[in-house]
Amino acid sequence: LDAPGPELRKQMATSFAAAGRLLVENSHVKRDFEENAMDLYSKAITLHPDQAKYYVGRGNARVIASRHVTQETVDATRNDAKAAIEKDDNLSGGHGLLGYVLLSQSRFDRNKDRNLCRENLVAALKELDRAVTASQKDDEDLPSFLINRSHSYTELANSIIDPTLLEKKRLLNQA
């Protein structure tokens, strides 16, 4: 995309991002809206790459578009979250998205490497705490941050418990 001047580029980027957000918010209407939303956010980023919230929007659209989260989705979304934080470290959405990515990564690591799983959960909690702290009381993403933080705490607690002890307790309760 080639726009004549920086102000027009910013206006066009804002329009693309608004259209992307509209598609994400109405994804229940049509299943492929999220893919289109990712494309619109990508166009907004091309026109105005310093706008952190566009990276968050694209990352959120990607998460919604992937019906089953894959490692590829996690990696691409992590890149968007880190880019958003690099552009604006105070944006709650960047930290919230990175927290979600780390929570998702911990789920991939759960059966392979329990220590890495715990490290990702601790990092997720740190990012989600930042997101909650940075968000305003009326921030529409605050409930998502709180839910993901709750899931992270629960999964961290479950990862600390030795599964063999749980099995022994279950067997004792059966006796």
mmCIF file of C-alpha atoms in Angstrom:
data_model
loop_
_atom_site.group_PDB
_atom_site.id
_atom_site.type_symbol
_atom_site.label_atom_id
_atom_site.label_comp_id
_atom_site.label_asym_id
_atom_site.label_seq_id
_atom_site.Cartn_x
_atom_site.Cartn_y
_atom_site.Cartn_z
ATOM 1 C CA LEU A 1 0.000 0.000 0.000
ATOM 2 C CA ASP A 2 1.300 3.375 -0.909
ATOM 3 C CA ALA A 3 -0.296 6.465 0.606
ATOM 4 C CA PRO A 4 0.734 10.046 -0.183
ATOM 5 C CA GLY A 5 1.574 11.399 3.250
ATOM 6 C CA PRO A 6 2.126 10.332 6.867
ATOM 7 C CA GLU A 7 -1.170 11.783 8.115
ATOM 8 C CA LEU A 8 -3.189 10.009 5.443
ATOM 9 C CA ARG A 9 -1.271 6.800 6.152
ATOM 10 C CA LYS A 10 -2.243 7.064 9.837
ATOM 11 C CA GLN A 11 -5.891 7.676 8.926
ATOM 12 C CA MET A 12 -5.912 4.706 6.555
ATOM 13 C CA ALA A 13 -4.247 2.521 9.202
ATOM 14 C CA THR A 14 -6.880 3.554 11.734
ATOM 15 C CA SER A 15 -9.616 2.629 9.248
ATOM 16 C CA PHE A 16 -8.086 -0.784 8.529
ATOM 17 C CA ALA A 17 -7.686 -1.487 12.254
ATOM 18 C CA ALA A 18 -11.270 -0.393 12.962
ATOM 19 C CA ALA A 19 -12.542 -2.693 10.210
ATOM 20 C CA GLY A 20 -10.409 -5.533 11.617
ATOM 21 C CA ARG A 21 -11.807 -4.985 15.095
ATOM 22 C CA LEU A 22 -15.351 -4.931 13.719
ATOM 23 C CA LEU A 23 -14.755 -8.277 12.009
ATOM 24 C CA VAL A 24 -13.289 -9.844 15.159
ATOM 25 C CA GLU A 25 -16.188 -8.583 17.269
ATOM 26 C CA ASN A 26 -18.660 -10.077 14.777
ATOM 27 C CA SER A 27 -16.817 -13.314 14.067
ATOM 28 C CA HIS A 28 -19.811 -15.260 15.357
ATOM 29 C CA VAL A 29 -21.663 -14.149 12.193
ATOM 30 C CA LYS A 30 -19.213 -15.575 9.667
ATOM 31 C CA ARG A 31 -16.395 -18.023 10.343
ATOM 32 C CA ASP A 32 -13.702 -16.513 8.107
ATOM 33 C CA PHE A 33 -14.012 -12.963 9.478
ATOM 34 C CA GLU A 34 -10.947 -13.478 11.681
ATOM 35 C CA GLU A 35 -8.685 -14.243 8.696
ATOM 36 C CA ASN A 36 -9.900 -11.047 7.034
ATOM 37 C CA ALA A 37 -9.361 -9.179 10.294
ATOM 38 C CA MET A 38 -5.736 -10.386 10.441
ATOM 39 C CA ASP A 39 -5.222 -9.092 6.887
ATOM 40 C CA LEU A 40 -6.738 -5.720 7.785
ATOM 41 C CA TYR A 41 -4.544 -5.403 10.884
ATOM 42 C CA SER A 42 -1.505 -6.349 8.765
ATOM 43 C CA LYS A 43 -2.379 -3.533 6.347
ATOM 44 C CA ALA A 44 -2.735 -1.145 9.288
ATOM 45 C CA ILE A 45 0.700 -2.230 10.561
ATOM 46 C CA THR A 46 2.206 -1.693 7.111
ATOM 47 C CA LEU A 47 0.823 1.841 7.029
ATOM 48 C CA HIS A 48 1.560 2.746 10.656
ATOM 49 C CA PRO A 49 4.044 0.270 12.155
ATOM 50 C CA ASP A 50 4.552 2.243 15.376
ATOM 51 C CA GLN A 51 0.976 1.687 16.594
ATOM 52 C CA ALA A 52 1.218 -1.037 19.264
ATOM 53 C CA LYS A 53 -2.500 -1.756 19.443
ATOM 54 C CA TYR A 54 -2.516 -2.949 15.814
ATOM 55 C CA TYR A 55 -0.126 -5.768 16.717
ATOM 56 C CA VAL A 56 -2.369 -6.710 19.645
ATOM 57 C CA GLY A 57 -5.394 -6.666 17.356
ATOM 58 C CA ARG A 58 -3.721 -8.933 14.820
ATOM 59 C CA GLY A 59 -2.557 -11.295 17.564
ATOM 60 C CA ASN A 60 -6.048 -11.491 19.045
ATOM 61 C CA ALA A 61 -7.568 -12.080 15.600
ATOM 62 C CA ARG A 62 -5.055 -14.894 15.006
ATOM 63 C CA VAL A 63 -5.930 -16.561 18.306
ATOM 64 C CA ILE A 64 -9.636 -16.373 17.525
ATOM 65 C CA ALA A 65 -9.104 -17.578 13.945
ATOM 66 C CA SER A 66 -7.220 -20.679 15.028
ATOM 67 C CA ARG A 67 -9.888 -23.049 16.240
ATOM 68 C CA HIS A 68 -7.146 -25.226 17.757
ATOM 69 C CA VAL A 69 -4.072 -23.385 18.997
ATOM 70 C CA THR A 70 -0.909 -24.685 17.335
ATOM 71 C CA GLN A 71 2.733 -24.004 18.039
ATOM 72 C CA GLU A 72 2.809 -21.907 14.862
ATOM 73 C CA THR A 73 -0.072 -19.780 16.158
ATOM 74 C CA VAL A 74 1.665 -19.368 19.515
ATOM 75 C CA ASP A 75 4.939 -18.313 17.868
ATOM 76 C CA ALA A 76 3.331 -15.795 15.508
ATOM 77 C CA THR A 77 1.170 -14.355 18.292
ATOM 78 C CA ARG A 78 4.213 -14.122 20.583
ATOM 79 C CA ASN A 79 5.937 -12.026 17.890
ATOM 80 C CA ASP A 80 2.940 -9.674 17.716
ATOM 81 C CA ALA A 81 2.788 -9.371 21.514
ATOM 82 C CA LYS A 82 6.503 -8.611 21.772
ATOM 83 C CA ALA A 83 6.262 -6.050 18.952
ATOM 84 C CA ALA A 84 3.365 -4.350 20.750
ATOM 85 C CA ILE A 85 5.301 -4.221 24.029
ATOM 86 C CA GLU A 86 8.367 -2.899 22.217
ATOM 87 C CA LYS A 87 6.262 -0.099 20.720
ATOM 88 C CA ASP A 88 4.369 0.706 23.941
ATOM 89 C CA ASP A 89 5.408 -0.986 27.171
ATOM 90 C CA ASN A 90 2.419 0.550 28.998
ATOM 91 C CA LEU A 91 -0.234 -0.950 26.708
ATOM 92 C CA SER A 92 -2.174 -3.492 28.749
ATOM 93 C CA GLY A 93 -3.166 -5.462 25.646
ATOM 94 C CA GLY A 94 0.440 -6.272 24.743
ATOM 95 C CA HIS A 95 1.155 -7.734 28.166
ATOM 96 C CA GLY A 96 -2.198 -9.511 28.237
ATOM 97 C CA LEU A 97 -1.545 -11.076 24.832
ATOM 98 C CA LEU A 98 1.968 -12.168 25.843
ATOM 99 C CA GLY A 99 0.553 -13.638 29.066
ATOM 100 C CA TYR A 100 -1.964 -15.635 27.032
ATOM 101 C CA VAL A 101 0.811 -16.821 24.695
ATOM 102 C CA LEU A 102 2.953 -17.978 27.621
ATOM 103 C CA LEU A 103 -0.044 -19.769 29.155
ATOM 104 C CA SER A 104 -0.652 -21.509 25.812
ATOM 105 C CA GLN A 105 3.045 -22.396 25.496
ATOM 106 C CA SER A 106 2.983 -23.953 28.972
ATOM 107 C CA ARG A 107 0.217 -26.261 27.788
ATOM 108 C CA PHE A 108 2.407 -27.466 24.927
ATOM 109 C CA ASP A 109 5.302 -28.006 27.343
ATOM 110 C CA ARG A 110 3.261 -29.696 30.092
ATOM 111 C CA ASN A 111 3.977 -33.294 29.068
ATOM 112 C CA LYS A 112 7.460 -32.672 27.678
ATOM 113 C CA ASP A 113 9.201 -30.561 30.293
ATOM 114 C CA ARG A 114 7.445 -29.736 33.569
ATOM 115 C CA ASN A 115 10.120 -27.225 34.590
ATOM 116 C CA LEU A 116 9.755 -25.309 31.328
ATOM 117 C CA CYS A 117 5.983 -25.471 31.766
ATOM 118 C CA ARG A 118 6.312 -23.858 35.213
ATOM 119 C CA GLU A 119 8.717 -21.203 33.913
ATOM 120 C CA ASN A 120 6.210 -20.242 31.223
ATOM 121 C CA LEU A 121 3.383 -20.106 33.763
ATOM 122 C CA VAL A 122 5.404 -17.860 36.091
ATOM 123 C CA ALA A 123 6.252 -15.605 33.119
ATOM 124 C CA ALA A 124 2.567 -15.618 32.081
ATOM 125 C CA LEU A 125 1.562 -14.484 35.567
ATOM 126 C CA LYS A 126 4.107 -11.666 35.447
ATOM 127 C CA GLU A 127 2.749 -10.434 32.101
ATOM 128 C CA LEU A 128 -0.888 -10.823 33.128
ATOM 129 C CA ASP A 129 -0.215 -8.933 36.373
ATOM 130 C CA ARG A 130 1.283 -6.119 34.257
ATOM 131 C CA ALA A 131 -1.798 -6.185 32.024
ATOM 132 C CA VAL A 132 -4.175 -5.984 34.993
ATOM 133 C CA THR A 133 -2.152 -3.170 36.573
ATOM 134 C CA ALA A 134 -1.943 -1.213 33.297
ATOM 135 C CA SER A 135 -5.604 -1.621 32.391
ATOM 136 C CA GLN A 136 -8.263 0.861 33.359
ATOM 137 C CA LYS A 137 -11.311 -0.153 35.364
ATOM 138 C CA ASP A 138 -13.438 0.178 32.225
ATOM 139 C CA ASP A 139 -10.952 -1.662 29.982
ATOM 140 C CA GLU A 140 -12.972 -4.225 28.032
ATOM 141 C CA ASP A 141 -10.042 -6.660 28.069
ATOM 142 C CA LEU A 142 -9.692 -6.686 31.871
ATOM 143 C CA PRO A 143 -11.980 -9.730 32.341
ATOM 144 C CA SER A 144 -9.865 -11.731 29.867
ATOM 145 C CA PHE A 145 -6.691 -10.756 31.704
ATOM 146 C CA LEU A 146 -8.214 -11.835 35.014
ATOM 147 C CA ILE A 147 -9.483 -15.151 33.629
ATOM 148 C CA ASN A 148 -6.139 -15.975 32.018
ATOM 149 C CA ARG A 149 -4.354 -15.034 35.240
ATOM 150 C CA SER A 150 -6.667 -17.344 37.181
ATOM 151 C CA HIS A 151 -5.992 -20.190 34.730
ATOM 152 C CA SER A 152 -2.254 -19.566 35.054
ATOM 153 C CA TYR A 153 -2.391 -19.758 38.856
ATOM 154 C CA THR A 154 -4.432 -22.957 38.714
ATOM 155 C CA GLU A 155 -2.193 -24.609 36.157
ATOM 156 C CA LEU A 156 0.930 -23.548 38.086
ATOM 157 C CA ALA A 157 -0.465 -25.109 41.259
ATOM 158 C CA ASN A 158 -1.311 -28.289 39.367
ATOM 159 C CA SER A 159 2.167 -28.430 37.828
ATOM 160 C CA ILE A 160 3.822 -28.255 41.252
ATOM 161 C CA ILE A 161 1.910 -31.239 42.624
ATOM 162 C CA ASP A 162 3.661 -34.546 41.983
ATOM 163 C CA PRO A 163 1.295 -36.711 39.890
ATOM 164 C CA THR A 164 2.480 -39.892 41.644
ATOM 165 C CA LEU A 165 1.299 -38.460 44.979
ATOM 166 C CA LEU A 166 -2.103 -37.771 43.488
ATOM 167 C CA GLU A 167 -2.330 -41.352 42.232
ATOM 168 C CA LYS A 168 -1.333 -42.702 45.651
ATOM 169 C CA LYS A 169 -3.974 -40.519 47.303
ATOM 170 C CA ARG A 170 -6.609 -41.726 44.852
ATOM 171 C CA LEU A 171 -5.705 -45.367 45.523
ATOM 172 C CA LEU A 172 -5.801 -44.808 49.300
ATOM 173 C CA ASN A 173 -9.226 -43.188 49.015
ATOM 174 C CA GLN A 174 -10.486 -46.197 47.068
ATOM 175 C CA ALA A 175 -9.300 -48.647 49.741
#
